[in-house]
Amino acid sequence: MTYKITSECISCNLCQSACPTGAIKIVDNSLWIDPDLCTNCVGSLYSVPQCKAGCPTCDGCIKQSTDYWESWFDTYNRLVAKLTKKQDYWENWFNFYSQKFSEQLQEHQCRVLGVEP
Ligand code: SF4
Ligand code: SF4
């Protein structure tokens, strides 16, 4: 399992420059560890994971859980956070939903009344 950035991160960016594989990236203004690039620092010059070793908060970078559901929820929360950070996401979603709903309601009323929409 690779390492991951947690909510304890204070965005000091020390780990980003310390990572020997360039696995730590900024995605949507937050640090993220690319699991395809993180090697846990195995095979590098270092004997301990550099992101964890240099983190001033101690828990800003931690090893990912091997628990399936914990990992699943981590990914889910990251993706939802990505969506909800988009400006006007929920407003656009609500407008789209309301428009579709009112179209369907109108069609239903026309069918019930036997008139053209
Ligand atoms: S070293 Fe720790 S606090 Fe600093 S950016 Fe990395 S995870 Fe965040
Ligand atoms: S464990 Fe090593 S390779 Fe993985 S993100 Fe941390 S510093 Fe980079």
Short mmCIF file of N, CA, C and O and ligand atoms in Angstrom, two decimals:
data_model
loop_
_atom_site.label_atom_id
_atom_site.label_comp_id
_atom_site.label_asym_id
_atom_site.label_seq_id
_atom_site.Cartn_x
_atom_site.Cartn_y
_atom_site.Cartn_z
N MET A 1 0.83 -1.20 0.00
CA MET A 1 0.00 0.00 0.00
C MET A 1 0.86 1.25 0.00
O MET A 1 1.90 1.28 0.64
N THR A 2 0.40 2.27 -0.70
CA THR A 2 1.17 3.51 -0.80
C THR A 2 0.79 4.48 0.31
O THR A 2 -0.09 4.21 1.11
N TYR A 3 1.47 5.61 0.30
CA TYR A 3 1.17 6.64 1.29
C TYR A 3 0.07 7.56 0.78
O TYR A 3 -0.21 7.61 -0.42
N LYS A 4 -0.56 8.29 1.71
CA LYS A 4 -1.60 9.24 1.32
C LYS A 4 -1.51 10.49 2.19
O LYS A 4 -0.99 10.45 3.31
N ILE A 5 -2.04 11.58 1.66
CA ILE A 5 -2.09 12.84 2.41
C ILE A 5 -3.41 12.86 3.19
O ILE A 5 -4.45 12.46 2.67
N THR A 6 -3.35 13.32 4.42
CA THR A 6 -4.56 13.33 5.24
C THR A 6 -5.05 14.77 5.49
O THR A 6 -4.40 15.73 5.08
N SER A 7 -6.14 14.87 6.22
CA SER A 7 -6.71 16.20 6.53
C SER A 7 -5.82 16.95 7.52
O SER A 7 -6.04 18.13 7.79
N GLU A 8 -4.82 16.28 8.10
CA GLU A 8 -3.89 16.96 9.02
C GLU A 8 -2.88 17.82 8.27
O GLU A 8 -2.18 18.63 8.87
N CYS A 9 -2.82 17.65 6.97
CA CYS A 9 -1.82 18.37 6.16
C CYS A 9 -2.04 19.88 6.24
O CYS A 9 -3.16 20.36 6.14
N ILE A 10 -0.96 20.62 6.44
CA ILE A 10 -1.05 22.08 6.52
C ILE A 10 -0.46 22.73 5.25
O ILE A 10 -0.17 23.92 5.24
N SER A 11 -0.26 21.91 4.24
CA SER A 11 0.21 22.39 2.92
C SER A 11 1.54 23.14 2.98
O SER A 11 1.71 24.16 2.32
N CYS A 12 2.47 22.60 3.77
CA CYS A 12 3.79 23.25 3.82
C CYS A 12 4.62 22.87 2.58
O CYS A 12 5.64 23.49 2.30
N ASN A 13 4.20 21.83 1.87
CA ASN A 13 4.83 21.36 0.64
C ASN A 13 6.22 20.74 0.81
O ASN A 13 6.91 20.50 -0.18
N LEU A 14 6.64 20.49 2.05
CA LEU A 14 7.96 19.89 2.26
C LEU A 14 8.04 18.50 1.64
O LEU A 14 9.06 18.13 1.06
N CYS A 15 6.96 17.76 1.77
CA CYS A 15 6.99 16.39 1.26
C CYS A 15 7.12 16.35 -0.26
O CYS A 15 7.73 15.45 -0.81
N GLN A 16 6.54 17.35 -0.90
CA GLN A 16 6.55 17.35 -2.37
C GLN A 16 7.99 17.39 -2.90
O GLN A 16 8.34 16.65 -3.81
N SER A 17 8.81 18.24 -2.29
CA SER A 17 10.19 18.30 -2.78
C SER A 17 11.03 17.14 -2.26
O SER A 17 12.06 16.80 -2.83
N ALA A 18 10.57 16.52 -1.15
CA ALA A 18 11.36 15.41 -0.59
C ALA A 18 11.10 14.08 -1.29
O ALA A 18 11.93 13.18 -1.23
N CYS A 19 9.98 13.96 -1.96
CA CYS A 19 9.62 12.67 -2.56
C CYS A 19 10.58 12.32 -3.70
O CYS A 19 10.70 13.06 -4.67
N PRO A 20 11.25 11.17 -3.62
CA PRO A 20 12.22 10.82 -4.67
C PRO A 20 11.61 10.39 -6.00
O PRO A 20 12.30 10.31 -7.00
N THR A 21 10.31 10.10 -6.00
CA THR A 21 9.71 9.63 -7.25
C THR A 21 8.77 10.65 -7.90
O THR A 21 8.17 10.36 -8.93
N GLY A 22 8.62 11.80 -7.27
CA GLY A 22 7.71 12.82 -7.84
C GLY A 22 6.26 12.40 -7.75
O GLY A 22 5.42 12.82 -8.55
N ALA A 23 5.95 11.56 -6.73
CA ALA A 23 4.58 11.04 -6.62
C ALA A 23 3.62 12.05 -6.01
O ALA A 23 2.41 11.89 -6.13
N ILE A 24 4.15 13.08 -5.35
CA ILE A 24 3.25 14.02 -4.66
C ILE A 24 2.95 15.20 -5.57
O ILE A 24 3.85 15.91 -6.01
N LYS A 25 1.67 15.34 -5.86
CA LYS A 25 1.24 16.35 -6.83
C LYS A 25 0.19 17.26 -6.21
O LYS A 25 -0.43 16.90 -5.20
N ILE A 26 -0.01 18.39 -6.86
CA ILE A 26 -1.09 19.28 -6.41
C ILE A 26 -2.27 19.08 -7.36
O ILE A 26 -2.14 19.28 -8.56
N VAL A 27 -3.37 18.63 -6.79
CA VAL A 27 -4.59 18.42 -7.57
C VAL A 27 -5.70 19.23 -6.90
O VAL A 27 -5.97 19.05 -5.72
N ASP A 28 -6.30 20.14 -7.67
CA ASP A 28 -7.36 21.01 -7.13
C ASP A 28 -6.91 21.71 -5.84
O ASP A 28 -7.60 21.69 -4.83
N ASN A 29 -5.72 22.26 -5.89
CA ASN A 29 -5.15 23.03 -4.77
C ASN A 29 -4.86 22.19 -3.51
O ASN A 29 -4.65 22.75 -2.45
N SER A 30 -4.89 20.88 -3.65
CA SER A 30 -4.54 20.03 -2.49
C SER A 30 -3.47 19.05 -2.92
O SER A 30 -3.41 18.65 -4.07
N LEU A 31 -2.65 18.67 -1.95
CA LEU A 31 -1.62 17.68 -2.26
C LEU A 31 -2.25 16.30 -2.36
O LEU A 31 -3.17 15.97 -1.63
N TRP A 32 -1.73 15.52 -3.28
CA TRP A 32 -2.25 14.18 -3.51
C TRP A 32 -1.09 13.27 -3.90
O TRP A 32 -0.19 13.70 -4.64
N ILE A 33 -1.09 12.06 -3.40
CA ILE A 33 -0.02 11.11 -3.73
C ILE A 33 -0.52 10.16 -4.81
O ILE A 33 -1.52 9.46 -4.62
N ASP A 34 0.17 10.17 -5.92
CA ASP A 34 -0.19 9.31 -7.04
C ASP A 34 0.22 7.87 -6.69
O ASP A 34 1.41 7.57 -6.57
N PRO A 35 -0.75 6.98 -6.50
CA PRO A 35 -0.41 5.61 -6.09
C PRO A 35 0.41 4.85 -7.13
O PRO A 35 1.09 3.89 -6.80
N ASP A 36 0.34 5.31 -8.38
CA ASP A 36 1.13 4.63 -9.41
C ASP A 36 2.61 5.01 -9.33
O ASP A 36 3.46 4.30 -9.86
N LEU A 37 2.91 6.14 -8.69
CA LEU A 37 4.31 6.57 -8.60
C LEU A 37 4.93 6.33 -7.23
O LEU A 37 6.16 6.23 -7.10
N CYS A 38 4.08 6.27 -6.21
CA CYS A 38 4.63 6.07 -4.85
C CYS A 38 5.17 4.65 -4.71
O CYS A 38 4.47 3.68 -4.98
N THR A 39 6.41 4.57 -4.29
CA THR A 39 7.06 3.26 -4.11
C THR A 39 7.29 2.95 -2.64
O THR A 39 8.03 2.03 -2.30
N ASN A 40 6.71 3.79 -1.76
CA ASN A 40 6.98 3.72 -0.32
C ASN A 40 8.46 4.00 -0.03
O ASN A 40 8.97 3.62 1.00
N CYS A 41 9.11 4.61 -1.00
CA CYS A 41 10.55 4.92 -0.94
C CYS A 41 11.42 3.65 -0.95
O CYS A 41 12.63 3.73 -0.72
N VAL A 42 10.83 2.52 -1.23
CA VAL A 42 11.60 1.28 -1.32
C VAL A 42 12.44 1.35 -2.61
O VAL A 42 11.94 1.77 -3.65
N GLY A 43 13.69 0.98 -2.50
CA GLY A 43 14.57 1.00 -3.67
C GLY A 43 15.19 2.36 -3.91
O GLY A 43 15.91 2.55 -4.89
N SER A 44 14.92 3.34 -3.01
CA SER A 44 15.54 4.66 -3.16
C SER A 44 16.74 4.74 -2.22
O SER A 44 17.10 3.78 -1.55
N LEU A 45 17.32 5.93 -2.15
CA LEU A 45 18.47 6.14 -1.25
C LEU A 45 18.05 6.13 0.22
O LEU A 45 18.88 6.02 1.10
N TYR A 46 16.74 6.24 0.45
CA TYR A 46 16.27 6.45 1.81
C TYR A 46 15.75 5.17 2.44
O TYR A 46 15.17 4.32 1.77
N SER A 47 15.93 5.09 3.75
CA SER A 47 15.46 3.88 4.43
C SER A 47 14.06 4.07 5.02
O SER A 47 13.45 3.11 5.46
N VAL A 48 13.59 5.32 5.05
CA VAL A 48 12.22 5.55 5.55
C VAL A 48 11.48 6.42 4.54
O VAL A 48 12.10 7.20 3.80
N PRO A 49 10.16 6.32 4.50
CA PRO A 49 9.39 7.16 3.57
C PRO A 49 9.63 8.64 3.86
O PRO A 49 9.42 9.11 4.97
N GLN A 50 10.09 9.34 2.87
CA GLN A 50 10.50 10.73 3.04
C GLN A 50 9.34 11.67 3.34
O GLN A 50 9.49 12.66 4.05
N CYS A 51 8.18 11.38 2.81
CA CYS A 51 7.03 12.27 3.06
C CYS A 51 6.65 12.23 4.54
O CYS A 51 6.42 13.26 5.16
N LYS A 52 6.62 11.06 5.10
CA LYS A 52 6.26 10.92 6.51
C LYS A 52 7.38 11.43 7.40
O LYS A 52 7.13 12.13 8.39
N ALA A 53 8.61 11.12 7.03
CA ALA A 53 9.75 11.49 7.87
C ALA A 53 9.86 13.01 8.04
O ALA A 53 10.21 13.49 9.11
N GLY A 54 9.56 13.75 7.00
CA GLY A 54 9.76 15.20 7.08
C GLY A 54 8.52 15.99 7.41
O GLY A 54 8.57 17.22 7.53
N CYS A 55 7.40 15.33 7.59
CA CYS A 55 6.14 16.07 7.79
C CYS A 55 6.09 16.71 9.18
O CYS A 55 6.20 16.01 10.19
N PRO A 56 5.91 18.03 9.25
CA PRO A 56 5.88 18.68 10.56
C PRO A 56 4.66 18.33 11.41
O PRO A 56 4.67 18.53 12.62
N THR A 57 3.62 17.82 10.76
CA THR A 57 2.41 17.50 11.55
C THR A 57 2.41 16.04 12.00
O THR A 57 1.52 15.63 12.73
N CYS A 58 3.36 15.25 11.54
CA CYS A 58 3.49 13.82 11.85
C CYS A 58 2.41 12.97 11.16
O CYS A 58 2.70 11.88 10.71
N ASP A 59 1.17 13.46 11.09
CA ASP A 59 0.11 12.65 10.49
C ASP A 59 -0.36 13.20 9.15
O ASP A 59 -1.43 12.82 8.66
N GLY A 60 0.39 14.10 8.56
CA GLY A 60 0.00 14.66 7.27
C GLY A 60 0.11 13.66 6.14
O GLY A 60 -0.66 13.67 5.19
N CYS A 61 1.11 12.77 6.26
CA CYS A 61 1.29 11.66 5.30
C CYS A 61 1.25 10.38 6.08
O CYS A 61 2.05 10.20 6.99
N ILE A 62 0.35 9.50 5.73
CA ILE A 62 0.32 8.21 6.43
C ILE A 62 0.17 7.09 5.42
O ILE A 62 -0.26 7.32 4.29
N LYS A 63 0.52 5.90 5.87
CA LYS A 63 0.39 4.75 4.98
C LYS A 63 -1.10 4.44 4.81
O LYS A 63 -1.85 4.46 5.79
N GLN A 64 -1.49 4.17 3.58
CA GLN A 64 -2.89 3.85 3.31
C GLN A 64 -3.27 2.56 4.02
O GLN A 64 -2.47 1.65 4.12
N SER A 65 -4.52 2.53 4.42
CA SER A 65 -5.02 1.32 5.07
C SER A 65 -5.12 0.18 4.06
O SER A 65 -5.37 0.42 2.88
N THR A 66 -4.94 -1.03 4.54
CA THR A 66 -5.13 -2.17 3.65
C THR A 66 -6.60 -2.60 3.67
O THR A 66 -6.98 -3.50 2.94
N ASP A 67 -7.38 -1.93 4.53
CA ASP A 67 -8.80 -2.26 4.60
C ASP A 67 -9.50 -1.78 3.32
O ASP A 67 -9.41 -0.60 2.96
N TYR A 68 -10.19 -2.67 2.65
CA TYR A 68 -10.82 -2.35 1.37
C TYR A 68 -11.77 -1.17 1.48
O TYR A 68 -11.71 -0.23 0.71
N TRP A 69 -12.68 -1.22 2.47
CA TRP A 69 -13.72 -0.18 2.54
C TRP A 69 -13.14 1.16 2.97
O TRP A 69 -13.60 2.21 2.52
N GLU A 70 -12.13 1.12 3.82
CA GLU A 70 -11.50 2.39 4.22
C GLU A 70 -10.87 3.07 3.00
O GLU A 70 -11.04 4.27 2.79
N SER A 71 -10.21 2.28 2.18
CA SER A 71 -9.62 2.83 0.95
C SER A 71 -10.71 3.32 0.00
O SER A 71 -10.58 4.35 -0.65
N TRP A 72 -11.80 2.53 -0.07
CA TRP A 72 -12.91 2.90 -0.96
C TRP A 72 -13.48 4.26 -0.53
O TRP A 72 -13.70 5.14 -1.37
N PHE A 73 -13.70 4.44 0.77
CA PHE A 73 -14.27 5.70 1.24
C PHE A 73 -13.28 6.86 1.06
O PHE A 73 -13.69 8.00 0.79
N ASP A 74 -12.00 6.59 1.19
CA ASP A 74 -10.99 7.64 0.94
C ASP A 74 -11.13 8.15 -0.49
O ASP A 74 -11.13 9.35 -0.75
N THR A 75 -11.21 7.21 -1.43
CA THR A 75 -11.33 7.59 -2.84
C THR A 75 -12.64 8.32 -3.08
O THR A 75 -12.69 9.36 -3.74
N TYR A 76 -13.72 7.81 -2.48
CA TYR A 76 -15.03 8.43 -2.64
C TYR A 76 -15.01 9.86 -2.11
O TYR A 76 -15.45 10.80 -2.79
N ASN A 77 -14.46 10.06 -0.93
CA ASN A 77 -14.43 11.40 -0.33
C ASN A 77 -13.59 12.36 -1.16
O ASN A 77 -13.93 13.52 -1.31
N ARG A 78 -12.50 11.83 -1.72
CA ARG A 78 -11.64 12.69 -2.55
C ARG A 78 -12.39 13.13 -3.81
O ARG A 78 -12.36 14.29 -4.20
N LEU A 79 -13.12 12.18 -4.42
CA LEU A 79 -13.84 12.53 -5.65
C LEU A 79 -15.01 13.47 -5.37
O LEU A 79 -15.25 14.41 -6.13
N VAL A 80 -15.71 13.24 -4.26
CA VAL A 80 -16.82 14.14 -3.92
C VAL A 80 -16.28 15.53 -3.61
O VAL A 80 -16.85 16.54 -4.05
N ALA A 81 -15.15 15.59 -2.90
CA ALA A 81 -14.57 16.90 -2.57
C ALA A 81 -14.19 17.62 -3.86
O ALA A 81 -14.37 18.84 -3.99
N LYS A 82 -13.71 16.85 -4.84
CA LYS A 82 -13.33 17.43 -6.13
C LYS A 82 -14.56 18.04 -6.82
O LYS A 82 -14.51 19.14 -7.35
N LEU A 83 -15.66 17.29 -6.78
CA LEU A 83 -16.89 17.78 -7.42
C LEU A 83 -17.45 19.00 -6.71
O LEU A 83 -17.83 19.98 -7.34
N THR A 84 -17.51 18.92 -5.39
CA THR A 84 -18.17 19.99 -4.65
C THR A 84 -17.32 21.25 -4.60
O THR A 84 -17.84 22.32 -4.30
N LYS A 85 -16.03 21.14 -4.91
CA LYS A 85 -15.20 22.34 -4.94
C LYS A 85 -15.45 23.14 -6.21
O LYS A 85 -15.10 24.30 -6.29
N LYS A 86 -16.02 22.50 -7.21
CA LYS A 86 -16.27 23.21 -8.46
C LYS A 86 -17.31 24.29 -8.21
O LYS A 86 -18.36 24.04 -7.62
N GLN A 87 -16.98 25.47 -8.67
CA GLN A 87 -17.87 26.60 -8.44
C GLN A 87 -19.25 26.35 -9.06
O GLN A 87 -19.34 25.87 -10.18
N ASP A 88 -20.29 26.67 -8.34
CA ASP A 88 -21.67 26.56 -8.81
C ASP A 88 -22.09 25.13 -9.13
O ASP A 88 -23.10 24.92 -9.81
N TYR A 89 -21.36 24.13 -8.69
CA TYR A 89 -21.71 22.75 -9.04
C TYR A 89 -23.14 22.41 -8.60
O TYR A 89 -23.95 21.95 -9.39
N TRP A 90 -23.43 22.66 -7.29
CA TRP A 90 -24.75 22.27 -6.78
C TRP A 90 -25.85 23.16 -7.36
O TRP A 90 -26.96 22.69 -7.57
N GLU A 91 -25.54 24.42 -7.60
CA GLU A 91 -26.55 25.31 -8.19
C GLU A 91 -26.91 24.82 -9.60
O GLU A 91 -28.08 24.73 -9.96
N ASN A 92 -25.89 24.49 -10.39
CA ASN A 92 -26.13 23.98 -11.74
C ASN A 92 -26.88 22.65 -11.70
O ASN A 92 -27.79 22.41 -12.49
N TRP A 93 -26.48 21.81 -10.74
CA TRP A 93 -27.15 20.52 -10.60
C TRP A 93 -28.62 20.74 -10.29
O TRP A 93 -29.50 20.11 -10.89
N PHE A 94 -28.91 21.65 -9.34
CA PHE A 94 -30.29 21.89 -8.93
C PHE A 94 -31.10 22.49 -10.08
O PHE A 94 -32.24 22.08 -10.32
N ASN A 95 -30.52 23.43 -10.83
CA ASN A 95 -31.22 24.05 -11.96
C ASN A 95 -31.57 23.00 -13.01
O ASN A 95 -32.67 22.98 -13.54
N PHE A 96 -30.61 22.14 -13.30
CA PHE A 96 -30.82 21.09 -14.30
C PHE A 96 -31.92 20.13 -13.84
O PHE A 96 -32.84 19.81 -14.58
N TYR A 97 -31.82 19.74 -12.57
CA TYR A 97 -32.80 18.81 -12.02
C TYR A 97 -34.19 19.43 -12.03
O TYR A 97 -35.16 18.79 -12.43
N SER A 98 -34.32 20.70 -11.61
CA SER A 98 -35.63 21.37 -11.56
C SER A 98 -36.22 21.49 -12.96
O SER A 98 -37.42 21.30 -13.15
N GLN A 99 -35.37 21.80 -13.93
CA GLN A 99 -35.87 21.96 -15.30
C GLN A 99 -36.42 20.63 -15.82
O GLN A 99 -37.51 20.57 -16.36
N LYS A 100 -35.65 19.55 -15.62
CA LYS A 100 -36.09 18.22 -16.08
C LYS A 100 -37.38 17.82 -15.37
O LYS A 100 -38.30 17.28 -15.98
N PHE A 101 -37.44 18.09 -14.08
CA PHE A 101 -38.61 17.72 -13.30
C PHE A 101 -39.83 18.48 -13.79
O PHE A 101 -40.90 17.90 -13.98
N SER A 102 -39.69 19.78 -14.06
CA SER A 102 -40.85 20.56 -14.49
C SER A 102 -41.28 20.16 -15.89
O SER A 102 -42.47 20.13 -16.20
N GLU A 103 -40.33 19.76 -16.76
CA GLU A 103 -40.70 19.27 -18.10
C GLU A 103 -41.52 17.98 -18.00
O GLU A 103 -42.55 17.83 -18.66
N GLN A 104 -41.05 17.09 -17.14
CA GLN A 104 -41.76 15.81 -16.98
C GLN A 104 -43.14 16.02 -16.37
O GLN A 104 -44.11 15.37 -16.76
N LEU A 105 -43.23 16.95 -15.43
CA LEU A 105 -44.51 17.24 -14.79
C LEU A 105 -45.50 17.81 -15.80
O LEU A 105 -46.67 17.41 -15.85
N GLN A 106 -44.99 18.70 -16.65
CA GLN A 106 -45.84 19.31 -17.67
C GLN A 106 -46.34 18.25 -18.66
O GLN A 106 -47.53 18.22 -19.00
N GLU A 107 -45.43 17.37 -19.09
CA GLU A 107 -45.84 16.28 -20.01
C GLU A 107 -46.90 15.39 -19.37
O GLU A 107 -47.88 15.00 -20.00
N HIS A 108 -46.70 15.09 -18.09
CA HIS A 108 -47.66 14.25 -17.37
C HIS A 108 -49.03 14.93 -17.30
O HIS A 108 -50.06 14.29 -17.56
N GLN A 109 -49.05 16.23 -16.99
CA GLN A 109 -50.32 16.96 -16.88
C GLN A 109 -51.03 16.99 -18.24
O GLN A 109 -52.25 16.84 -18.32
N CYS A 110 -50.26 17.18 -19.33
CA CYS A 110 -50.86 17.20 -20.67
C CYS A 110 -51.48 15.86 -21.01
O CYS A 110 -52.56 15.78 -21.58
N ARG A 111 -50.76 14.78 -20.63
CA ARG A 111 -51.29 13.42 -20.90
C ARG A 111 -52.58 13.20 -20.14
O ARG A 111 -53.56 12.69 -20.68
N VAL A 112 -52.62 13.63 -18.88
CA VAL A 112 -53.80 13.44 -18.03
C VAL A 112 -54.97 14.24 -18.60
O VAL A 112 -56.10 13.76 -18.67
N LEU A 113 -54.68 15.46 -19.07
CA LEU A 113 -55.75 16.33 -19.60
C LEU A 113 -56.07 16.05 -21.06
O LEU A 113 -57.03 16.56 -21.60
N GLY A 114 -55.21 15.23 -21.71
CA GLY A 114 -55.42 14.89 -23.12
C GLY A 114 -55.20 16.06 -24.05
O GLY A 114 -55.88 16.19 -25.08
N VAL A 115 -54.28 16.93 -23.72
CA VAL A 115 -53.97 18.08 -24.59
C VAL A 115 -52.52 17.99 -25.09
O VAL A 115 -51.71 17.25 -24.52
N GLU A 116 -52.21 18.76 -26.13
CA GLU A 116 -50.83 18.79 -26.66
C GLU A 116 -49.92 19.54 -25.68
O GLU A 116 -50.35 20.54 -25.11
N PRO A 117 -48.70 19.06 -25.51
CA PRO A 117 -47.78 19.79 -24.63
C PRO A 117 -47.37 21.15 -25.20
O PRO A 117 -47.41 21.36 -26.35
S1 SF4 B 1 4.96 17.60 4.72
FE1 SF4 B 1 3.04 17.09 5.77
S2 SF4 B 1 2.06 19.07 6.21
FE2 SF4 B 1 3.68 19.43 4.68
S3 SF4 B 1 2.58 19.30 2.73
FE3 SF4 B 1 3.39 17.26 3.13
S4 SF4 B 1 1.71 16.19 4.22
FE4 SF4 B 1 1.26 18.36 4.27
S1 SF4 B 2 6.46 7.13 0.47
FE1 SF4 B 2 8.23 7.92 -0.69
S2 SF4 B 2 7.64 7.60 -2.84
FE2 SF4 B 2 5.77 7.50 -1.65
S3 SF4 B 2 4.96 9.56 -1.64
FE3 SF4 B 2 6.18 9.34 0.22
S4 SF4 B 2 8.17 10.15 -0.36
FE4 SF4 B 2 7.10 9.72 -2.28
#
